[in-house]
Tab-separated table of C-alpha atoms in Angstrom:
chain	number	residue	atom	x	y	z
R	1	UNK	CA	1.158	-18.064	13.166
R	2	UNK	CA	4.166	-20.253	12.455
R	3	UNK	CA	7.432	-18.960	10.997
R	4	UNK	CA	11.007	-19.832	10.068
R	5	UNK	CA	13.493	-18.532	12.636
R	6	UNK	CA	17.270	-18.377	12.326
R	7	UNK	CA	19.082	-18.811	15.670
R	8	UNK	CA	22.670	-17.503	15.700
R	9	UNK	CA	24.952	-18.249	18.665
R	10	UNK	CA	28.511	-19.523	18.969
R	11	UNK	CA	27.652	-21.579	22.071
R	12	UNK	CA	26.181	-24.937	21.023
R	13	UNK	CA	24.045	-25.514	24.171
R	14	UNK	CA	22.456	-22.070	23.762
R	15	UNK	CA	21.553	-22.878	20.165
R	16	UNK	CA	20.053	-26.248	21.081
R	17	UNK	CA	18.071	-24.797	23.987
R	18	UNK	CA	16.512	-22.069	21.846
R	19	UNK	CA	15.903	-24.525	19.024
R	20	UNK	CA	14.045	-26.873	21.385
R	21	UNK	CA	11.877	-24.074	22.811
R	22	UNK	CA	10.961	-22.727	19.378
R	23	UNK	CA	10.286	-26.179	17.934
R	24	UNK	CA	7.858	-26.916	20.769
R	25	UNK	CA	5.940	-23.805	19.672
R	26	UNK	CA	5.855	-25.202	16.092
R	27	UNK	CA	8.396	-22.802	14.619
R	28	UNK	CA	10.812	-24.080	11.967
R	29	UNK	CA	14.350	-23.424	13.184
R	30	UNK	CA	17.544	-22.758	11.221
R	31	UNK	CA	20.869	-22.404	13.005
R	32	UNK	CA	24.276	-20.774	12.571
R	33	UNK	CA	27.237	-20.512	14.967
R	34	UNK	CA	28.967	-17.400	13.631
R	35	UNK	CA	28.159	-14.132	11.895
R	36	UNK	CA	29.522	-15.065	8.471
R	37	UNK	CA	27.437	-18.242	8.320
R	38	UNK	CA	24.390	-16.310	9.537
R	39	UNK	CA	24.719	-13.882	6.621
R	40	UNK	CA	24.892	-16.768	4.135
R	41	UNK	CA	21.942	-18.654	5.645
R	42	UNK	CA	19.819	-15.500	5.879
R	43	UNK	CA	20.441	-14.596	2.223
R	44	UNK	CA	19.768	-18.149	1.009
R	45	UNK	CA	16.813	-19.107	3.238
R	46	UNK	CA	15.113	-15.741	3.875
R	47	UNK	CA	13.870	-16.577	7.404
R	48	UNK	CA	10.992	-14.672	8.998
R	49	UNK	CA	13.026	-13.680	12.059
R	50	UNK	CA	16.640	-13.814	13.261
R	51	UNK	CA	17.564	-14.333	16.921
R	52	UNK	CA	21.145	-13.079	16.988
R	53	UNK	CA	23.605	-13.420	19.852
R	54	UNK	CA	25.723	-10.324	20.475
R	55	UNK	CA	28.887	-11.799	21.992
R	56	UNK	CA	30.463	-13.916	19.261
R	57	UNK	CA	34.140	-14.210	18.257
R	58	UNK	CA	35.210	-12.591	15.001
R	59	UNK	CA	32.114	-10.813	13.680
R	60	UNK	CA	29.953	-9.907	16.675
R	61	UNK	CA	26.181	-9.542	16.666
R	62	UNK	CA	26.265	-5.777	16.123
R	63	UNK	CA	28.346	-6.079	12.935
R	64	UNK	CA	26.296	-9.043	11.709
R	65	UNK	CA	23.098	-7.043	12.226
R	66	UNK	CA	24.594	-4.048	10.440
R	67	UNK	CA	25.447	-6.191	7.415
R	68	UNK	CA	22.045	-7.864	7.376
R	69	UNK	CA	20.331	-4.475	7.305
R	70	UNK	CA	22.676	-3.182	4.581
R	71	UNK	CA	21.842	-6.042	2.191
R	72	UNK	CA	18.641	-5.478	0.140
R	73	UNK	CA	17.969	-9.218	0.267
R	74	UNK	CA	17.907	-9.416	4.079
R	75	UNK	CA	17.221	-5.872	5.307
R	76	UNK	CA	13.503	-6.523	5.844
R	77	UNK	CA	14.063	-9.538	8.112
R	78	UNK	CA	13.437	-8.565	11.761
R	79	UNK	CA	16.471	-9.037	14.008
R	80	UNK	CA	16.228	-9.611	17.757
R	81	UNK	CA	19.545	-9.316	19.567
R	82	UNK	CA	20.034	-11.846	22.339
R	83	UNK	CA	22.526	-10.601	24.903
R	84	UNK	CA	23.715	-10.998	28.441
R	85	UNK	CA	24.511	-7.289	28.319
R	86	UNK	CA	21.817	-5.018	29.659
R	87	UNK	CA	23.750	-1.787	29.470
R	88	UNK	CA	22.470	1.358	27.813
R	89	UNK	CA	25.440	1.718	25.466
R	90	UNK	CA	25.003	-1.801	24.088
R	91	UNK	CA	21.300	-1.247	23.547
R	92	UNK	CA	21.942	1.991	21.677
R	93	UNK	CA	24.650	0.323	19.609
R	94	UNK	CA	22.224	-2.418	18.647
R	95	UNK	CA	19.468	0.017	17.673
R	96	UNK	CA	21.898	2.009	15.558
R	97	UNK	CA	22.933	-1.245	13.849
R	98	UNK	CA	19.277	-1.772	12.871
R	99	UNK	CA	18.117	-4.289	15.482
R	100	UNK	CA	14.352	-4.481	15.878
R	101	UNK	CA	14.366	-5.631	19.497
R	102	UNK	CA	16.342	-7.119	22.387
R	103	UNK	CA	15.990	-10.016	24.767
R	104	UNK	CA	18.425	-10.482	27.630
R	105	UNK	CA	19.851	-13.666	29.064
R	106	UNK	CA	18.553	-15.590	30.886
R	107	UNK	CA	15.725	-15.525	28.359
R	108	UNK	CA	12.186	-15.048	29.644
R	109	UNK	CA	10.185	-17.460	27.445
R	110	UNK	CA	6.900	-15.557	27.730
R	111	UNK	CA	8.436	-12.246	26.675
R	112	UNK	CA	10.501	-13.933	23.954
R	113	UNK	CA	7.472	-15.529	22.297
R	114	UNK	CA	5.406	-12.351	22.625
R	115	UNK	CA	8.109	-10.409	20.784
R	116	UNK	CA	8.539	-13.163	18.195
R	117	UNK	CA	4.801	-13.250	17.417
R	118	UNK	CA	4.635	-9.460	17.164
R	119	UNK	CA	7.558	-9.211	14.748
R	120	UNK	CA	6.442	-12.201	12.658
R	121	UNK	CA	3.001	-10.602	12.190
R	122	UNK	CA	4.642	-7.392	11.020
R	123	UNK	CA	6.987	-9.284	8.681
R	124	UNK	CA	4.039	-11.112	7.076
R	125	UNK	CA	2.291	-7.825	6.267
R	126	UNK	CA	5.456	-6.262	4.866
R	127	UNK	CA	6.231	-9.355	2.782
R	128	UNK	CA	2.805	-9.257	1.166
R	129	UNK	CA	3.164	-5.582	0.331
R	130	UNK	CA	6.670	-6.040	-1.069
R	131	UNK	CA	5.547	-9.026	-3.140
R	132	UNK	CA	2.799	-6.934	-4.709
R	133	UNK	CA	5.238	-4.087	-5.252
R	134	UNK	CA	7.564	-6.491	-7.057
R	135	UNK	CA	4.679	-7.624	-9.270
R	136	UNK	CA	4.006	-4.002	-10.150
R	137	UNK	CA	7.678	-3.425	-10.910
R	138	UNK	CA	7.723	-6.394	-13.321
R	139	UNK	CA	4.841	-4.769	-15.177
R	140	UNK	CA	6.795	-1.528	-15.525
R	141	UNK	CA	5.355	0.400	-12.557
R	142	UNK	CA	7.974	2.645	-10.946
R	143	UNK	CA	8.610	1.437	-7.383
R	144	UNK	CA	11.616	3.460	-6.314
R	145	UNK	CA	10.906	4.143	-2.649
R	146	UNK	CA	14.286	5.269	-1.366
R	147	UNK	CA	12.975	8.737	-0.619
R	148	UNK	CA	10.251	7.279	1.582
R	149	UNK	CA	12.738	5.785	4.046
R	150	UNK	CA	13.424	9.195	5.622
R	151	UNK	CA	12.797	8.921	9.369
R	152	UNK	CA	12.628	12.609	10.297
R	153	UNK	CA	9.703	15.029	10.338
R	154	UNK	CA	7.327	12.447	11.759
R	155	UNK	CA	3.914	13.382	13.163
R	156	UNK	CA	3.915	11.859	16.662
R	157	UNK	CA	0.957	11.639	19.032
R	158	UNK	CA	1.957	11.185	22.700
R	159	UNK	CA	-0.879	9.772	24.829
R	160	UNK	CA	0.170	10.095	28.451
R	161	UNK	CA	-1.480	11.378	31.630
R	162	UNK	CA	1.936	11.778	33.267
R	163	UNK	CA	2.588	15.407	32.374
R	164	UNK	CA	6.266	15.309	33.303
R	165	UNK	CA	6.957	12.203	31.232
R	166	UNK	CA	4.894	13.500	28.282
R	167	UNK	CA	6.747	16.831	28.334
R	168	UNK	CA	10.071	15.005	28.352
R	169	UNK	CA	9.087	12.894	25.341
R	170	UNK	CA	7.700	15.857	23.390
R	171	UNK	CA	10.719	18.034	24.181
R	172	UNK	CA	13.169	15.330	23.092
R	173	UNK	CA	11.380	14.523	19.841
R	174	UNK	CA	10.643	18.140	18.869
R	175	UNK	CA	14.115	18.695	17.402
R	176	UNK	CA	13.495	16.049	14.721
R	177	UNK	CA	9.737	15.448	14.588
R	178	UNK	CA	6.367	17.129	15.146
R	179	UNK	CA	5.103	15.708	18.452
R	180	UNK	CA	1.902	16.672	20.253
R	181	UNK	CA	0.745	15.447	23.680
R	182	UNK	CA	-2.820	14.463	24.523
R	183	UNK	CA	-3.585	13.252	28.078
R	184	UNK	CA	-7.245	12.463	27.325
R	185	UNK	CA	-7.609	9.035	25.628
R	186	UNK	CA	-10.977	9.949	24.074
R	187	UNK	CA	-9.526	13.027	22.411
R	188	UNK	CA	-6.438	11.017	21.475
R	189	UNK	CA	-8.567	8.431	19.622
R	190	UNK	CA	-9.987	11.248	17.506
R	191	UNK	CA	-6.556	12.791	16.885
R	192	UNK	CA	-5.132	9.376	15.918
R	193	UNK	CA	-7.482	9.240	12.924
R	194	UNK	CA	-5.573	12.133	11.372
R	195	UNK	CA	-2.200	12.035	9.609
R	196	UNK	CA	-0.125	10.407	12.366
R	197	UNK	CA	3.138	8.504	11.815
R	198	UNK	CA	3.597	7.187	15.359
R	199	UNK	CA	1.563	6.891	18.561
R	200	UNK	CA	3.462	6.746	21.858
R	201	UNK	CA	1.240	5.416	24.647
R	202	UNK	CA	1.859	5.259	28.362
R	203	UNK	CA	0.644	1.676	28.770
R	204	UNK	CA	1.153	1.969	32.543
R	205	UNK	CA	-1.069	5.036	32.873
R	206	UNK	CA	-2.806	5.521	36.189
R	207	UNK	CA	-5.692	7.647	34.890
R	208	UNK	CA	-6.806	5.531	31.902
R	209	UNK	CA	-6.466	1.953	30.703
R	210	UNK	CA	-3.505	2.068	28.318
R	211	UNK	CA	-4.083	-1.500	27.121
R	212	UNK	CA	-7.702	-0.745	26.254
R	213	UNK	CA	-6.547	2.338	24.347
R	214	UNK	CA	-4.145	0.151	22.323
R	215	UNK	CA	-6.977	-2.310	21.619
R	216	UNK	CA	-9.218	0.524	20.398
R	217	UNK	CA	-6.488	1.834	18.101
R	218	UNK	CA	-5.979	-1.638	16.619
R	219	UNK	CA	-9.720	-2.282	16.159
R	220	UNK	CA	-10.380	0.947	14.238
R	221	UNK	CA	-9.884	0.844	10.471
R	222	UNK	CA	-8.445	4.358	10.250
R	223	UNK	CA	-5.745	3.715	12.870
R	224	UNK	CA	-4.936	-0.004	12.905
R	225	UNK	CA	-1.848	0.410	10.695
R	226	UNK	CA	-0.323	3.252	12.733
R	227	UNK	CA	2.707	2.040	14.713
R	228	UNK	CA	2.463	2.160	18.489
R	229	UNK	CA	5.409	2.588	20.853
R	230	UNK	CA	4.357	1.482	24.327
R	231	UNK	CA	5.958	3.068	27.397
R	232	UNK	CA	5.884	0.450	30.154
R	233	UNK	CA	7.617	-0.522	33.373
R	234	UNK	CA	9.833	-3.514	32.402
R	235	UNK	CA	9.146	-5.082	35.798
R	236	UNK	CA	5.433	-5.274	34.941
R	237	UNK	CA	5.745	-8.453	32.873
R	238	UNK	CA	2.015	-9.197	32.382
R	239	UNK	CA	1.311	-5.700	31.078
R	240	UNK	CA	4.355	-5.747	28.789
R	241	UNK	CA	3.383	-9.119	27.282
R	242	UNK	CA	-0.271	-8.094	26.881
R	243	UNK	CA	0.747	-4.890	25.126
R	244	UNK	CA	2.728	-6.867	22.552
R	245	UNK	CA	-0.149	-9.329	22.104
R	246	UNK	CA	-2.580	-6.460	21.470
R	247	UNK	CA	-0.397	-5.063	18.689
R	248	UNK	CA	2.108	-2.636	20.214
R	249	UNK	CA	4.972	-2.503	17.703
R	250	UNK	CA	7.738	-1.739	20.172
R	251	UNK	CA	8.352	-1.246	23.879
R	252	UNK	CA	10.112	1.683	25.525
R	253	UNK	CA	11.026	0.889	29.154
R	254	UNK	CA	10.550	3.345	31.980
R	255	UNK	CA	12.277	5.538	32.976
R	256	UNK	CA	12.475	6.830	29.419
R	257	UNK	CA	15.992	7.046	28.004
R	258	UNK	CA	15.949	9.945	25.538
R	259	UNK	CA	18.429	8.459	23.086
R	260	UNK	CA	16.613	5.129	23.045
R	261	UNK	CA	13.356	7.021	22.544
R	262	UNK	CA	14.796	8.790	19.496
R	263	UNK	CA	16.198	5.579	18.009
R	264	UNK	CA	12.996	3.558	18.458
R	265	UNK	CA	10.789	6.394	17.157
R	266	UNK	CA	13.027	6.755	14.104
R	267	UNK	CA	12.775	3.034	13.334
R	268	UNK	CA	8.974	2.953	13.615
R	269	UNK	CA	8.479	6.081	11.491
R	270	UNK	CA	10.809	4.808	8.776
R	271	UNK	CA	8.988	1.472	8.708
R	272	UNK	CA	5.582	3.187	8.589
R	273	UNK	CA	6.606	5.343	5.645
R	274	UNK	CA	7.948	2.370	3.756
R	275	UNK	CA	4.701	0.458	4.317
R	276	UNK	CA	2.699	3.506	3.176
R	277	UNK	CA	4.880	3.716	0.085
R	278	UNK	CA	4.236	0.052	-0.744
R	279	UNK	CA	0.479	0.451	-0.286
R	280	UNK	CA	0.463	3.566	-2.461
R	281	UNK	CA	2.333	1.697	-5.181
R	282	UNK	CA	-0.119	-1.176	-4.911
R	283	UNK	CA	-3.053	1.227	-5.341
R	284	UNK	CA	-1.251	2.801	-8.291
R	285	UNK	CA	-0.620	-0.612	-9.859
R	286	UNK	CA	-4.286	-1.541	-9.538
R	287	UNK	CA	-5.305	1.785	-11.037
R	288	UNK	CA	-2.917	1.350	-13.942
R	289	UNK	CA	-4.378	-2.107	-14.605
R	290	UNK	CA	-7.770	-0.561	-15.446
R	291	UNK	CA	-6.687	2.795	-16.902
R	292	UNK	CA	-5.635	3.753	-20.422
R	293	UNK	CA	-2.216	5.376	-20.035
R	294	UNK	CA	-2.603	7.831	-22.923
R	295	UNK	CA	-6.047	9.284	-22.230
R	296	UNK	CA	-6.607	8.561	-18.541
R	297	UNK	CA	-9.974	6.934	-19.337
R	298	UNK	CA	-10.900	3.444	-18.229
R	299	UNK	CA	-9.554	0.691	-20.484
R	300	UNK	CA	-11.168	-2.297	-22.221
R	301	UNK	CA	-10.611	-4.598	-19.241
R	302	UNK	CA	-12.465	-2.302	-16.861
R	303	UNK	CA	-15.239	-1.661	-19.360
R	304	UNK	CA	-15.812	-5.389	-19.935
R	305	UNK	CA	-16.146	-6.111	-16.223
R	306	UNK	CA	-18.540	-3.242	-15.568
R	307	UNK	CA	-20.699	-3.963	-18.628
R	308	UNK	CA	-20.930	-7.645	-17.706
R	309	UNK	CA	-22.247	-6.720	-14.263
R	310	UNK	CA	-24.727	-4.142	-15.591
R	311	UNK	CA	-26.161	-6.403	-18.302
R	312	UNK	CA	-26.433	-9.250	-15.786
R	313	UNK	CA	-28.290	-6.956	-13.390
R	314	UNK	CA	-30.646	-5.834	-16.156
R	315	UNK	CA	-31.374	-9.486	-16.961
R	316	UNK	CA	-32.477	-9.990	-13.355
R	317	UNK	CA	-34.954	-7.112	-13.428
R	318	UNK	CA	-32.491	-4.311	-12.701
R	319	UNK	CA	-31.954	-1.038	-14.541
R	320	UNK	CA	-31.581	-0.895	-18.299
R	321	UNK	CA	-28.198	-0.125	-19.816
R	322	UNK	CA	-27.000	1.618	-22.978
R	323	UNK	CA	-23.636	1.800	-24.726
R	324	UNK	CA	-22.090	4.212	-27.188
R	325	UNK	CA	-19.371	2.931	-29.516
R	326	UNK	CA	-17.327	5.665	-31.226
R	327	UNK	CA	-14.746	5.672	-33.984
R	328	UNK	CA	-12.862	8.861	-34.917
R	329	UNK	CA	-13.284	9.478	-38.650
R	330	UNK	CA	-10.203	9.363	-40.916
R	331	UNK	CA	-7.867	9.002	-37.918
R	332	UNK	CA	-5.257	7.171	-39.979
R	333	UNK	CA	-4.909	10.316	-42.105
R	334	UNK	CA	-4.008	12.300	-38.982
R	335	UNK	CA	-1.181	9.895	-38.119
R	336	UNK	CA	0.028	9.670	-41.711
R	337	UNK	CA	-0.134	13.406	-42.378
R	338	UNK	CA	1.023	14.888	-39.079
R	339	UNK	CA	2.742	12.052	-37.191
R	340	UNK	CA	1.815	9.873	-34.237
R	341	UNK	CA	2.500	12.644	-31.708
R	342	UNK	CA	-0.250	14.698	-33.331
R	343	UNK	CA	-2.470	11.626	-33.307
R	344	UNK	CA	-1.901	11.250	-29.579
R	345	UNK	CA	-2.851	14.893	-29.065
R	346	UNK	CA	-6.113	14.277	-30.911
R	347	UNK	CA	-6.862	11.194	-28.805
R	348	UNK	CA	-6.202	13.051	-25.553
R	349	UNK	CA	-8.373	15.993	-26.586
R	350	UNK	CA	-11.123	13.628	-27.739
R	351	UNK	CA	-11.025	11.922	-24.328
R	352	UNK	CA	-11.470	15.293	-22.595
R	353	UNK	CA	-14.470	16.210	-24.742
R	354	UNK	CA	-15.947	12.759	-24.282
R	355	UNK	CA	-15.620	12.862	-20.498
R	356	UNK	CA	-17.127	16.358	-20.245
R	357	UNK	CA	-20.224	15.481	-22.292
R	358	UNK	CA	-21.388	12.307	-20.547
R	359	UNK	CA	-23.350	11.986	-17.330
R	360	UNK	CA	-21.587	11.725	-13.954
R	361	UNK	CA	-22.499	8.021	-13.598
R	362	UNK	CA	-21.393	7.068	-17.134
R	363	UNK	CA	-18.143	5.186	-17.804
R	364	UNK	CA	-16.142	6.605	-20.737
R	365	UNK	CA	-13.509	4.091	-21.889
R	366	UNK	CA	-10.924	3.704	-24.619
R	367	UNK	CA	-11.055	0.351	-26.397
R	368	UNK	CA	-7.822	0.965	-28.262
R	369	UNK	CA	-6.628	2.971	-31.240
R	370	UNK	CA	-9.299	5.506	-32.183
R	371	UNK	CA	-12.189	3.458	-30.740
R	372	UNK	CA	-14.015	4.555	-27.601
R	373	UNK	CA	-17.001	3.262	-25.612
R	374	UNK	CA	-19.318	4.872	-23.094
R	375	UNK	CA	-21.275	2.565	-20.770
R	376	UNK	CA	-24.460	4.266	-19.551
R	377	UNK	CA	-26.172	2.619	-16.539
R	378	UNK	CA	-29.930	3.177	-16.339
R	379	UNK	CA	-30.092	5.151	-19.606
R	380	UNK	CA	-33.027	4.666	-22.034
R	381	UNK	CA	-32.245	4.647	-25.740
R	382	UNK	CA	-33.472	8.226	-26.261
R	383	UNK	CA	-31.242	9.627	-23.490
R	384	UNK	CA	-28.234	7.723	-24.821
R	385	UNK	CA	-28.918	9.097	-28.307
R	386	UNK	CA	-29.038	12.664	-26.939
R	387	UNK	CA	-25.671	12.237	-25.195
R	388	UNK	CA	-24.158	10.743	-28.353
R	389	UNK	CA	-25.389	13.656	-30.422
R	390	UNK	CA	-23.960	16.129	-27.893
R	391	UNK	CA	-20.562	14.422	-28.154
R	392	UNK	CA	-20.711	14.407	-31.957
R	393	UNK	CA	-21.485	18.152	-32.115
R	394	UNK	CA	-18.763	19.089	-29.614
R	395	UNK	CA	-16.173	17.143	-31.602
R	396	UNK	CA	-17.231	18.495	-34.999
R	397	UNK	CA	-17.798	22.154	-34.131
R	398	UNK	CA	-14.434	23.046	-32.552
R	399	UNK	CA	-11.117	22.168	-34.285
R	400	UNK	CA	-8.583	20.075	-32.339
R	401	UNK	CA	-5.262	21.783	-31.488
R	402	UNK	CA	-2.154	19.800	-32.432
R	403	UNK	CA	1.620	20.361	-32.433
R	404	UNK	CA	1.392	22.246	-29.164
R	405	UNK	CA	-1.331	24.520	-30.515
R	406	UNK	CA	0.577	25.579	-33.625
R	407	UNK	CA	-1.934	23.811	-35.883
R	408	UNK	CA	-5.554	22.698	-35.633
R	409	UNK	CA	-7.569	19.936	-37.296
R	410	UNK	CA	-11.252	19.463	-37.987
R	411	UNK	CA	-12.235	16.106	-36.509
R	412	UNK	CA	-15.499	14.180	-36.684
R	413	UNK	CA	-16.715	10.979	-35.075
R	414	UNK	CA	-19.164	8.239	-36.045
R	415	UNK	CA	-21.222	6.842	-33.158
R	416	UNK	CA	-23.352	3.740	-32.723
R	417	UNK	CA	-25.865	3.539	-29.888
R	418	UNK	CA	-27.339	0.332	-28.467
R	419	UNK	CA	-29.671	-0.322	-25.534
R	420	UNK	CA	-30.803	-3.324	-23.524
R	421	UNK	CA	-33.320	-3.977	-20.796
R	422	UNK	CA	-31.870	-7.436	-20.176
R	423	UNK	CA	-34.695	-9.388	-21.812
R	424	UNK	CA	-34.242	-12.038	-24.458
R	425	UNK	CA	-30.936	-13.250	-23.020
R	426	UNK	CA	-29.014	-10.150	-24.135
R	427	UNK	CA	-25.253	-10.286	-23.504
R	428	UNK	CA	-22.509	-7.636	-23.330
R	429	UNK	CA	-21.067	-8.895	-26.629
R	430	UNK	CA	-24.437	-8.682	-28.336
R	431	UNK	CA	-24.967	-5.155	-27.023
R	432	UNK	CA	-21.536	-3.991	-28.209
R	433	UNK	CA	-22.054	-5.690	-31.584
R	434	UNK	CA	-25.303	-3.764	-32.172
R	435	UNK	CA	-23.602	-0.488	-31.301
R	436	UNK	CA	-20.660	-1.411	-33.530
R	437	UNK	CA	-23.072	-2.084	-36.419
R	438	UNK	CA	-24.408	1.412	-35.835
R	439	UNK	CA	-20.864	2.787	-36.277
R	440	UNK	CA	-20.437	0.963	-39.593
R	441	UNK	CA	-23.793	2.266	-40.810
R	442	UNK	CA	-22.797	5.817	-39.821
R	443	UNK	CA	-19.530	5.398	-41.752
R	444	UNK	CA	-21.372	4.119	-44.826
R	445	UNK	CA	-23.748	7.100	-44.718
R	446	UNK	CA	-20.889	9.590	-44.876
R	447	UNK	CA	-19.546	9.642	-41.271
R	448	UNK	CA	-20.098	12.293	-38.551
R	449	UNK	CA	-23.423	10.699	-37.618
R	450	UNK	CA	-25.182	8.912	-34.762
R	451	UNK	CA	-27.046	5.670	-35.489
R	452	UNK	CA	-29.125	4.031	-32.739
R	453	UNK	CA	-30.011	0.337	-32.526
R	454	UNK	CA	-32.648	-0.962	-30.107
R	455	UNK	CA	-32.627	-4.481	-28.677
């Protein structure tokens, strides 16, 4: 996977060296030699990753990272701090500034590219989710996710056969999260399918293959999106690189530093919750695209797609299909006499009665206004007529409450029923037209009736 990478360093040879290495790996490289320029380039170009030197005059890497993460335009761009400093305080300072990872000078090319590939993969997923969220927002779907960025109270599964190390991790995280330890990888795979925000794995375990456990987590649908924090000996380069290639989101070096543990866990949990929020909003947007907002029934778009498929199936020897088309009688008088709020109450109550009188496999839909349709897979004409008559009676026999229950109205409905077995080149439009003709005939006969039309 290629990507656009911004390299920031005040030393020209360092910039050129990194640029050459990245270009050989087919990455597109942007450059900046100070923090202020980096902020401008990042905002204008939106790179997929930023390699940011720490020791720069004026605005150092920590402050530049802090500003990148504070700007809504650039906060989702992964930042890897490149530093000659390998001290604990500098690492903690970088994590607190929002850095996603570190590489130390002299740069190990294998580890650098493993981290780059891992973060670019994550960025691609997040970009797609945010793009879909933005589409939903343009269509009026609420996408305020600020509350989902909370990084505390996470459910953490610690998979480690080293009891002392596992106890240390659990004890340190318990003040802020809900950690549990599981030394058995088989049991841990089962536990990981539950509501887990972060998995911490001892990749260097002596009793089980930590890399294989990571691979199993990533190959299982229920767990592949759960972030993994791998605990590994930094001197074990092959294992560290393989862990990143298999999909570990972040690395925690041994021996475990408790403050670094807290910072990295916080980052992964926050990111997981934001991704979950975006996916939830995407699901909500898709649901809203096929749902009538007033009644909660399916809308015309959904009905058309389902009916097209059912009629096509019937035409190929599949099950027959029936439709009911309904029009509430004298609905305009309700709006004119009692107001549109009362009309909405009638429509919502009608939708409830409609949904409770059809079969479990039927699709009740609102076409718009006071018109409704029920698509009935596999229903013969007689069965569809019986359901239509049941709906008609339920509507007519019990008055509809309006104005919060202060008043009630007698409502009736005219229903047309049509049926098709798919022969004779029947189409969804033809089927709906026959049912609609039944509605008009019911209206002309005095309303509050069911009229059935065969193919």
